[in-house]
């Protein structure tokens, strides 16, 4: 079976969905891997590195996709306009990527009509055995790290306390809003740099995690926060009265902060507004806000995608692809997530893929198949735009290997960046 890894064509994307390590493993399993020339350059991976790992290099997108049974991508194929890719995909091709399937109805519908079998890896169930396949966790972890580095770059003072002959430099105060994977890594990174950390989240279970990393937890409303988490570990959308109380508590706290990092995202929903323009106006001149949710509308009023906005001396940083600012690590981890998803379904004798369609990791991420949108969550989000259901056809045979058992995932991988 041929697996294709094309160059990413969406604006600002620096990652690649393959690494020499993963390519070597796929080739070792008897699969053919083709990488588009230049696909890894923005992640500092050369064509020669892929070639040395066993891949062949194709000159362009058409040559890369020709005869491919599966395509590995960071972001889903572009369906229209400049850089359109979808027309080059053969019917029946399997595509693994971050699809933003709950919010991109037009694209999902186009993939179904084109006959692609697509997996939205961001929909991976939060179960123990799927943790190694979870692109949200791997990428959010790096986003949280990079957010602190960007804050340190923009901020005009040092993070740690310094004792000098000329006097003492006070440590910077960093406030993390949203303690999912990104938030926890931001806490850990800012603590390593010597800052004084406070954090808040709607889920009280995160209090212990914040404190274990050396931060102090800011409580808003203990009663409402008792039921603030879904069974899958995600943060729930809270009622308006909670956000009103949160604004009051945060408004007082934020005045004293040097750096604020917001990471709160709810799958398939606009990002909640956590920092109002009034809060921004109350902050110190020179303070920094890093909004990791800007691609979903932002947690901070006034944040703009791909811009650093100055509001009366307070900088609001709105980089969208924050994990893509650490492209080497981000690509390697993303590629390993995809590899871990594929591996259980490779038939070692025939060197082909044989999906168990009942497997929870497969059924949870599968979005389109045989010309239809088959994922119920995505169907609900797409609504009337979904293609009409066709007459029943014979289902493809299921792999003999039974699905592995699964256990509930820990709740510490919830409401942060990309989650």
Tab-separated table of C-alpha atoms in Angstrom:
chain	number	residue	atom	x	y	z
A	1	UNK	CA	0.000	0.000	0.000
A	2	UNK	CA	1.238	3.481	-0.878
A	3	UNK	CA	1.129	6.189	1.793
A	4	UNK	CA	1.539	9.779	0.602
A	5	UNK	CA	2.810	12.728	2.647
A	6	UNK	CA	2.234	15.964	0.705
A	7	UNK	CA	3.455	19.471	1.400
A	8	UNK	CA	1.074	21.577	3.508
A	9	UNK	CA	-0.435	24.389	1.449
A	10	UNK	CA	-2.565	26.326	3.908
A	11	UNK	CA	-1.204	29.763	4.752
A	12	UNK	CA	1.140	29.831	7.729
A	13	UNK	CA	1.396	26.061	8.161
A	14	UNK	CA	4.997	25.059	8.910
A	15	UNK	CA	4.543	21.426	9.915
A	16	UNK	CA	4.646	18.187	7.941
A	17	UNK	CA	2.675	15.023	8.750
A	18	UNK	CA	5.702	12.751	8.576
A	19	UNK	CA	9.126	12.372	10.148
A	20	UNK	CA	12.144	10.275	9.148
A	21	UNK	CA	11.542	8.106	12.216
A	22	UNK	CA	7.915	7.369	11.310
A	23	UNK	CA	8.716	6.915	7.617
A	24	UNK	CA	11.340	4.340	8.563
A	25	UNK	CA	8.822	2.450	10.696
A	26	UNK	CA	6.177	2.466	7.949
A	27	UNK	CA	8.653	1.204	5.364
A	28	UNK	CA	9.778	-1.447	7.838
A	29	UNK	CA	6.171	-2.683	7.959
A	30	UNK	CA	6.260	-3.244	4.207
A	31	UNK	CA	4.386	-0.075	3.204
A	32	UNK	CA	5.483	2.250	0.420
A	33	UNK	CA	5.927	5.895	1.451
A	34	UNK	CA	6.081	8.849	-0.963
A	35	UNK	CA	6.899	12.359	0.254
A	36	UNK	CA	6.386	15.479	-1.834
A	37	UNK	CA	9.614	17.350	-2.491
A	38	UNK	CA	10.111	20.170	0.017
A	39	UNK	CA	7.336	18.934	2.343
A	40	UNK	CA	9.575	19.009	5.420
A	41	UNK	CA	11.751	22.045	4.770
A	42	UNK	CA	9.811	24.389	7.079
A	43	UNK	CA	10.217	21.767	9.818
A	44	UNK	CA	13.953	21.471	9.086
A	45	UNK	CA	13.579	18.016	7.521
A	46	UNK	CA	15.245	17.652	4.135
A	47	UNK	CA	14.180	15.475	1.224
A	48	UNK	CA	17.396	13.531	1.738
A	49	UNK	CA	16.451	12.744	5.346
A	50	UNK	CA	13.153	11.261	4.169
A	51	UNK	CA	14.931	9.413	1.383
A	52	UNK	CA	17.476	7.949	3.802
A	53	UNK	CA	14.547	6.691	5.907
A	54	UNK	CA	13.203	4.745	2.930
A	55	UNK	CA	10.741	7.128	1.288
A	56	UNK	CA	10.701	8.060	-2.358
A	57	UNK	CA	10.462	11.757	-3.253
A	58	UNK	CA	7.809	13.005	-5.691
A	59	UNK	CA	8.244	16.249	-7.637
A	60	UNK	CA	4.765	17.705	-7.027
A	61	UNK	CA	1.349	17.096	-5.445
A	62	UNK	CA	-0.090	15.130	-8.367
A	63	UNK	CA	2.853	12.754	-8.445
A	64	UNK	CA	2.707	12.365	-4.668
A	65	UNK	CA	-0.979	11.428	-4.614
A	66	UNK	CA	-0.964	9.211	-7.705
A	67	UNK	CA	-1.958	5.691	-6.657
A	68	UNK	CA	-1.924	6.527	-2.939
A	69	UNK	CA	-4.255	4.489	-0.751
A	70	UNK	CA	-3.711	6.749	2.256
A	71	UNK	CA	-2.656	10.366	2.682
A	72	UNK	CA	-1.189	11.780	5.898
A	73	UNK	CA	-1.689	15.525	6.375
A	74	UNK	CA	-1.526	18.119	9.107
A	75	UNK	CA	-4.591	20.013	7.870
A	76	UNK	CA	-7.358	18.695	5.622
A	77	UNK	CA	-7.182	19.169	1.827
A	78	UNK	CA	-8.102	22.616	0.469
A	79	UNK	CA	-11.407	22.338	-1.386
A	80	UNK	CA	-11.522	25.599	-3.361
A	81	UNK	CA	-9.664	28.766	-4.297
A	82	UNK	CA	-5.908	29.230	-4.326
A	83	UNK	CA	-4.029	26.041	-3.584
A	84	UNK	CA	-7.078	23.794	-4.185
A	85	UNK	CA	-6.074	20.153	-3.632
A	86	UNK	CA	-9.254	18.077	-3.524
A	87	UNK	CA	-9.544	17.520	-7.285
A	88	UNK	CA	-6.210	15.683	-7.264
A	89	UNK	CA	-7.423	13.032	-4.793
A	90	UNK	CA	-8.750	9.719	-6.133
A	91	UNK	CA	-12.128	8.472	-4.964
A	92	UNK	CA	-11.723	6.107	-2.024
A	93	UNK	CA	-8.468	7.620	-0.774
A	94	UNK	CA	-8.095	7.511	3.007
A	95	UNK	CA	-7.076	10.848	4.543
A	96	UNK	CA	-5.855	11.372	8.104
A	97	UNK	CA	-5.572	14.981	9.330
A	98	UNK	CA	-6.802	17.666	11.670
A	99	UNK	CA	-10.043	18.525	9.851
A	100	UNK	CA	-11.782	20.967	12.211
A	101	UNK	CA	-14.728	18.780	11.253
A	102	UNK	CA	-17.204	20.254	13.729
A	103	UNK	CA	-16.871	23.747	12.271
A	104	UNK	CA	-16.033	23.245	8.562
A	105	UNK	CA	-19.354	22.034	7.123
A	106	UNK	CA	-18.575	22.974	3.514
A	107	UNK	CA	-15.257	21.133	3.454
A	108	UNK	CA	-16.613	18.011	5.146
A	109	UNK	CA	-19.490	17.897	2.662
A	110	UNK	CA	-17.013	18.264	-0.211
A	111	UNK	CA	-14.923	15.326	1.068
A	112	UNK	CA	-18.037	13.155	1.227
A	113	UNK	CA	-19.084	14.090	-2.299
A	114	UNK	CA	-15.542	13.376	-3.547
A	115	UNK	CA	-15.762	9.870	-2.097
A	116	UNK	CA	-12.881	10.262	0.347
A	117	UNK	CA	-12.644	8.231	3.532
A	118	UNK	CA	-11.600	10.855	6.058
A	119	UNK	CA	-10.533	10.669	9.676
A	120	UNK	CA	-10.643	13.823	11.817
A	121	UNK	CA	-7.880	13.109	14.283
A	122	UNK	CA	-9.020	15.935	16.562
A	123	UNK	CA	-12.083	13.808	17.391
A	124	UNK	CA	-9.993	11.010	18.928
A	125	UNK	CA	-11.874	9.614	21.956
A	126	UNK	CA	-10.397	10.392	25.348
A	127	UNK	CA	-9.620	6.808	26.363
A	128	UNK	CA	-6.404	5.453	27.840
A	129	UNK	CA	-5.216	3.434	24.855
A	130	UNK	CA	-5.810	6.381	22.495
A	131	UNK	CA	-3.564	8.813	24.360
A	132	UNK	CA	-0.641	8.047	22.055
A	133	UNK	CA	-2.880	8.901	19.055
A	134	UNK	CA	-4.189	12.210	20.456
A	135	UNK	CA	-3.013	15.076	18.253
A	136	UNK	CA	-4.738	17.660	20.454
A	137	UNK	CA	-2.637	16.729	23.457
A	138	UNK	CA	0.685	16.530	21.638
A	139	UNK	CA	0.187	19.809	19.802
A	140	UNK	CA	-1.380	21.667	22.738
A	141	UNK	CA	1.551	20.734	24.925
A	142	UNK	CA	3.907	22.503	22.531
A	143	UNK	CA	1.523	25.450	22.154
A	144	UNK	CA	1.559	25.967	25.918
A	145	UNK	CA	5.343	25.931	25.949
A	146	UNK	CA	5.659	28.310	23.027
A	147	UNK	CA	3.083	30.702	24.510
A	148	UNK	CA	5.382	31.334	27.466
A	149	UNK	CA	8.400	31.801	25.212
A	150	UNK	CA	6.445	34.326	23.110
A	151	UNK	CA	5.337	36.113	26.277
A	152	UNK	CA	8.902	36.307	27.566
A	153	UNK	CA	9.998	37.727	24.207
A	154	UNK	CA	7.299	40.414	24.158
A	155	UNK	CA	7.544	41.337	27.840
A	156	UNK	CA	10.065	44.053	28.658
A	157	UNK	CA	11.238	42.527	31.945
A	158	UNK	CA	12.830	39.306	33.204
A	159	UNK	CA	10.706	36.418	34.512
A	160	UNK	CA	12.782	35.231	37.514
A	161	UNK	CA	13.713	37.088	40.685
A	162	UNK	CA	17.318	38.266	40.502
A	163	UNK	CA	19.498	39.414	43.382
A	164	UNK	CA	22.088	41.860	42.105
A	165	UNK	CA	24.485	44.381	43.607
A	166	UNK	CA	22.366	47.111	42.060
A	167	UNK	CA	19.155	45.822	43.635
A	168	UNK	CA	16.578	43.044	43.458
A	169	UNK	CA	14.547	42.261	40.355
A	170	UNK	CA	11.077	41.076	41.379
A	171	UNK	CA	9.712	37.937	39.667
A	172	UNK	CA	7.067	38.391	36.994
A	173	UNK	CA	3.479	37.395	37.730
A	174	UNK	CA	1.934	35.025	35.172
A	175	UNK	CA	-1.778	34.135	35.122
A	176	UNK	CA	-2.949	31.070	33.147
A	177	UNK	CA	-6.640	30.883	32.186
A	178	UNK	CA	-7.668	27.336	31.220
A	179	UNK	CA	-5.739	24.426	32.700
A	180	UNK	CA	-5.846	21.759	30.017
A	181	UNK	CA	-2.751	20.348	28.341
A	182	UNK	CA	-1.639	23.748	27.035
A	183	UNK	CA	-2.306	25.473	30.328
A	184	UNK	CA	-0.418	22.884	32.368
A	185	UNK	CA	2.607	23.112	30.101
A	186	UNK	CA	2.445	26.920	30.257
A	187	UNK	CA	2.465	26.720	34.056
A	188	UNK	CA	5.434	24.345	34.055
A	189	UNK	CA	7.408	26.424	31.562
A	190	UNK	CA	6.732	29.769	33.269
A	191	UNK	CA	7.668	28.206	36.620
A	192	UNK	CA	10.963	26.956	35.179
A	193	UNK	CA	11.648	30.528	34.069
A	194	UNK	CA	11.105	31.704	37.638
A	195	UNK	CA	7.721	33.442	37.427
A	196	UNK	CA	5.060	33.513	40.144
A	197	UNK	CA	2.102	31.514	38.769
A	198	UNK	CA	-1.651	31.649	39.323
A	199	UNK	CA	-4.193	29.747	37.242
A	200	UNK	CA	-7.921	29.195	36.922
A	201	UNK	CA	-10.215	26.677	35.243
A	202	UNK	CA	-13.905	25.782	35.418
A	203	UNK	CA	-13.003	22.246	36.537
A	204	UNK	CA	-12.038	21.996	40.229
A	205	UNK	CA	-10.137	18.762	39.523
A	206	UNK	CA	-7.366	20.885	37.996
A	207	UNK	CA	-6.614	22.654	41.305
A	208	UNK	CA	-4.388	19.826	42.500
A	209	UNK	CA	-2.550	19.733	39.169
A	210	UNK	CA	-1.880	23.482	39.267
A	211	UNK	CA	-0.548	23.269	42.803
A	212	UNK	CA	1.624	20.235	41.965
A	213	UNK	CA	3.405	22.386	39.373
A	214	UNK	CA	4.035	25.180	41.841
A	215	UNK	CA	1.117	27.456	40.939
A	216	UNK	CA	-1.749	28.865	42.979
A	217	UNK	CA	-5.330	28.100	41.907
A	218	UNK	CA	-7.827	30.951	41.593
A	219	UNK	CA	-11.339	29.715	42.498
A	220	UNK	CA	-14.406	31.410	40.949
A	221	UNK	CA	-17.497	29.486	42.136
A	222	UNK	CA	-16.942	26.050	43.741
A	223	UNK	CA	-20.611	25.034	43.476
A	224	UNK	CA	-21.039	25.718	39.736
A	225	UNK	CA	-17.633	24.228	38.998
A	226	UNK	CA	-18.652	20.836	40.438
A	227	UNK	CA	-20.482	19.961	37.179
A	228	UNK	CA	-18.144	21.722	34.756
A	229	UNK	CA	-16.649	18.700	33.008
A	230	UNK	CA	-17.976	16.197	30.456
A	231	UNK	CA	-17.508	12.446	30.809
A	232	UNK	CA	-14.792	12.690	28.159
A	233	UNK	CA	-12.753	15.165	30.205
A	234	UNK	CA	-13.636	18.294	28.212
A	235	UNK	CA	-14.779	21.538	29.806
A	236	UNK	CA	-18.514	22.198	29.498
A	237	UNK	CA	-19.982	25.465	28.306
A	238	UNK	CA	-20.848	27.305	31.507
A	239	UNK	CA	-24.033	29.350	32.167
A	240	UNK	CA	-23.966	33.163	31.792
A	241	UNK	CA	-24.077	33.707	35.560
A	242	UNK	CA	-20.818	31.799	35.960
A	243	UNK	CA	-19.024	34.030	33.477
A	244	UNK	CA	-20.364	37.120	35.237
A	245	UNK	CA	-18.899	35.940	38.515
A	246	UNK	CA	-15.694	34.900	36.772
A	247	UNK	CA	-15.342	38.385	35.329
A	248	UNK	CA	-15.598	39.923	38.793
A	249	UNK	CA	-12.977	37.612	40.315
A	250	UNK	CA	-10.625	37.824	37.344
A	251	UNK	CA	-11.036	41.607	36.991
A	252	UNK	CA	-9.508	42.162	40.417
A	253	UNK	CA	-6.756	39.595	39.926
A	254	UNK	CA	-5.715	40.595	36.425
A	255	UNK	CA	-4.827	44.171	37.390
A	256	UNK	CA	-1.739	42.880	39.195
A	257	UNK	CA	-0.533	40.474	36.484
A	258	UNK	CA	2.395	40.980	34.123
A	259	UNK	CA	1.510	38.160	31.714
A	260	UNK	CA	-1.850	36.496	31.014
A	261	UNK	CA	-2.113	33.349	28.863
A	262	UNK	CA	-5.603	32.223	27.826
A	263	UNK	CA	-6.156	28.676	26.532
A	264	UNK	CA	-9.887	27.993	26.953
A	265	UNK	CA	-11.530	26.198	24.031
A	266	UNK	CA	-14.752	24.184	23.782
A	267	UNK	CA	-14.873	21.670	20.880
A	268	UNK	CA	-17.128	22.902	18.070
A	269	UNK	CA	-17.998	26.157	19.870
A	270	UNK	CA	-16.690	29.737	19.775
A	271	UNK	CA	-14.055	30.396	22.419
A	272	UNK	CA	-15.520	31.894	25.628
A	273	UNK	CA	-14.664	35.554	26.300
A	274	UNK	CA	-12.621	35.580	29.481
A	275	UNK	CA	-10.793	38.905	29.275
A	276	UNK	CA	-12.909	41.987	28.558
A	277	UNK	CA	-11.687	45.276	27.136
A	278	UNK	CA	-12.235	46.786	30.590
A	279	UNK	CA	-9.892	44.202	32.095
A	280	UNK	CA	-7.305	44.967	29.440
A	281	UNK	CA	-7.587	48.679	30.209
A	282	UNK	CA	-6.993	47.967	33.915
A	283	UNK	CA	-3.700	46.120	33.321
A	284	UNK	CA	-0.234	47.580	33.767
A	285	UNK	CA	1.497	49.310	30.900
A	286	UNK	CA	3.834	46.740	29.365
A	287	UNK	CA	1.695	43.746	30.353
A	288	UNK	CA	1.281	40.909	27.846
A	289	UNK	CA	-1.747	38.776	26.911
A	290	UNK	CA	-1.197	35.613	24.849
A	291	UNK	CA	-4.520	34.403	23.403
A	292	UNK	CA	-4.175	30.764	22.339
A	293	UNK	CA	-7.861	30.590	21.404
A	294	UNK	CA	-7.744	33.369	18.812
A	295	UNK	CA	-8.457	30.954	15.930
A	296	UNK	CA	-11.854	30.216	17.530
A	297	UNK	CA	-12.701	33.871	18.103
A	298	UNK	CA	-10.394	34.448	21.044
A	299	UNK	CA	-10.696	34.520	24.823
A	300	UNK	CA	-9.653	38.167	24.923
A	301	UNK	CA	-11.628	41.090	23.500
A	302	UNK	CA	-9.457	42.917	21.023
A	303	UNK	CA	-7.342	39.913	20.031
A	304	UNK	CA	-6.703	39.637	16.289
A	305	UNK	CA	-5.469	36.586	14.431
A	306	UNK	CA	-1.783	36.749	13.454
A	307	UNK	CA	-1.327	40.171	15.027
A	308	UNK	CA	0.228	41.737	18.102
A	309	UNK	CA	-2.253	44.451	19.072
A	310	UNK	CA	-1.243	47.301	21.395
A	311	UNK	CA	-4.086	48.504	23.630
A	312	UNK	CA	-2.818	51.495	25.588
A	313	UNK	CA	0.488	49.810	26.333
A	314	UNK	CA	-0.882	46.285	26.817
A	315	UNK	CA	0.131	43.869	24.049
A	316	UNK	CA	-2.413	41.241	22.953
A	317	UNK	CA	-0.654	38.476	20.999
A	318	UNK	CA	-2.877	36.462	18.645
A	319	UNK	CA	-0.753	33.894	16.824
A	320	UNK	CA	-2.972	31.118	15.473
A	321	UNK	CA	-0.687	28.163	14.767
A	322	UNK	CA	1.358	28.456	17.964
A	323	UNK	CA	2.477	24.830	17.859
A	324	UNK	CA	3.677	25.506	14.326
A	325	UNK	CA	6.184	27.928	15.873
A	326	UNK	CA	7.980	24.819	17.140
A	327	UNK	CA	7.660	22.946	13.814
A	328	UNK	CA	10.352	20.314	14.259
A	329	UNK	CA	8.915	18.884	17.468
A	330	UNK	CA	5.304	19.473	16.419
A	331	UNK	CA	5.764	17.552	13.165
A	332	UNK	CA	7.534	14.639	14.828
A	333	UNK	CA	4.833	14.252	17.505
A	334	UNK	CA	1.949	14.639	15.019
A	335	UNK	CA	3.507	12.011	12.749
A	336	UNK	CA	3.902	9.622	15.683
A	337	UNK	CA	0.232	10.145	16.646
A	338	UNK	CA	-0.810	9.135	13.118
A	339	UNK	CA	1.550	6.163	13.124
A	340	UNK	CA	0.143	4.917	16.439
A	341	UNK	CA	-3.372	5.141	14.979
A	342	UNK	CA	-2.465	3.238	11.812
A	343	UNK	CA	-0.332	0.464	13.315
A	344	UNK	CA	-3.069	-1.745	14.857
A	345	UNK	CA	-4.853	-1.894	11.497
A	346	UNK	CA	-1.955	-2.948	9.273
A	347	UNK	CA	-2.223	-6.525	7.997
A	348	UNK	CA	1.355	-7.770	8.316
A	349	UNK	CA	0.902	-10.481	5.690
A	350	UNK	CA	-0.772	-8.520	2.903
A	351	UNK	CA	0.952	-5.202	3.819
A	352	UNK	CA	-2.399	-3.431	3.595
A	353	UNK	CA	-4.734	-1.611	5.943
A	354	UNK	CA	-7.712	-3.529	7.311
A	355	UNK	CA	-9.712	-1.252	9.605
A	356	UNK	CA	-11.896	-2.619	12.371
A	357	UNK	CA	-14.772	-0.201	11.844
A	358	UNK	CA	-16.164	-1.021	15.293
A	359	UNK	CA	-12.943	0.013	17.047
A	360	UNK	CA	-13.659	3.059	19.205
A	361	UNK	CA	-10.681	5.013	17.885
A	362	UNK	CA	-11.823	4.338	14.301
A	363	UNK	CA	-15.541	4.995	14.699
A	364	UNK	CA	-14.887	8.062	16.841
A	365	UNK	CA	-12.670	9.767	14.247
A	366	UNK	CA	-14.205	8.507	11.000
A	367	UNK	CA	-16.048	11.400	9.331
A	368	UNK	CA	-16.817	10.458	5.704
A	369	UNK	CA	-17.027	7.095	3.956
A	370	UNK	CA	-18.702	5.796	0.771
A	371	UNK	CA	-19.955	9.270	-0.140
A	372	UNK	CA	-21.612	9.972	3.216
A	373	UNK	CA	-20.897	11.778	6.459
A	374	UNK	CA	-20.973	8.927	8.979
A	375	UNK	CA	-19.933	10.632	12.206
A	376	UNK	CA	-22.996	11.639	14.249
A	377	UNK	CA	-21.305	14.591	15.972
A	378	UNK	CA	-20.248	15.963	12.606
A	379	UNK	CA	-23.674	15.260	11.077
A	380	UNK	CA	-25.277	17.326	13.822
A	381	UNK	CA	-22.809	20.156	13.207
A	382	UNK	CA	-23.141	20.050	9.406
A	383	UNK	CA	-26.950	19.772	9.486
A	384	UNK	CA	-28.816	20.173	6.207
A	385	UNK	CA	-25.587	20.518	4.208
A	386	UNK	CA	-24.858	16.798	4.606
A	387	UNK	CA	-25.195	14.678	1.431
A	388	UNK	CA	-28.389	12.636	1.139
A	389	UNK	CA	-28.077	9.069	2.406
A	390	UNK	CA	-27.669	6.515	-0.354
A	391	UNK	CA	-29.286	3.121	-0.610
A	392	UNK	CA	-27.728	0.524	1.670
A	393	UNK	CA	-24.639	-1.175	0.275
A	394	UNK	CA	-22.621	-4.136	1.444
A	395	UNK	CA	-20.268	-3.128	4.221
A	396	UNK	CA	-16.601	-3.818	3.868
A	397	UNK	CA	-15.248	-6.797	5.852
A	398	UNK	CA	-14.020	-6.035	9.308
A	399	UNK	CA	-10.593	-7.042	10.543
A	400	UNK	CA	-10.632	-10.210	12.629
A	401	UNK	CA	-8.627	-8.738	15.468
A	402	UNK	CA	-10.963	-7.632	18.262
A	403	UNK	CA	-10.975	-4.068	19.524
A	404	UNK	CA	-8.748	-3.481	22.542
A	405	UNK	CA	-10.398	-2.667	25.816
A	406	UNK	CA	-10.433	0.939	26.906
A	407	UNK	CA	-10.535	2.823	30.173
A	408	UNK	CA	-11.651	6.376	30.943
A	409	UNK	CA	-8.930	8.918	30.341
A	410	UNK	CA	-7.715	11.227	33.043
A	411	UNK	CA	-9.402	14.581	33.219
A	412	UNK	CA	-6.163	16.537	33.014
A	413	UNK	CA	-6.319	16.780	29.228
A	414	UNK	CA	-9.406	18.904	28.883
A	415	UNK	CA	-10.090	22.548	28.247
A	416	UNK	CA	-6.712	23.765	26.996
A	417	UNK	CA	-5.507	24.852	23.609
A	418	UNK	CA	-7.018	22.860	20.709
A	419	UNK	CA	-9.094	20.722	23.070
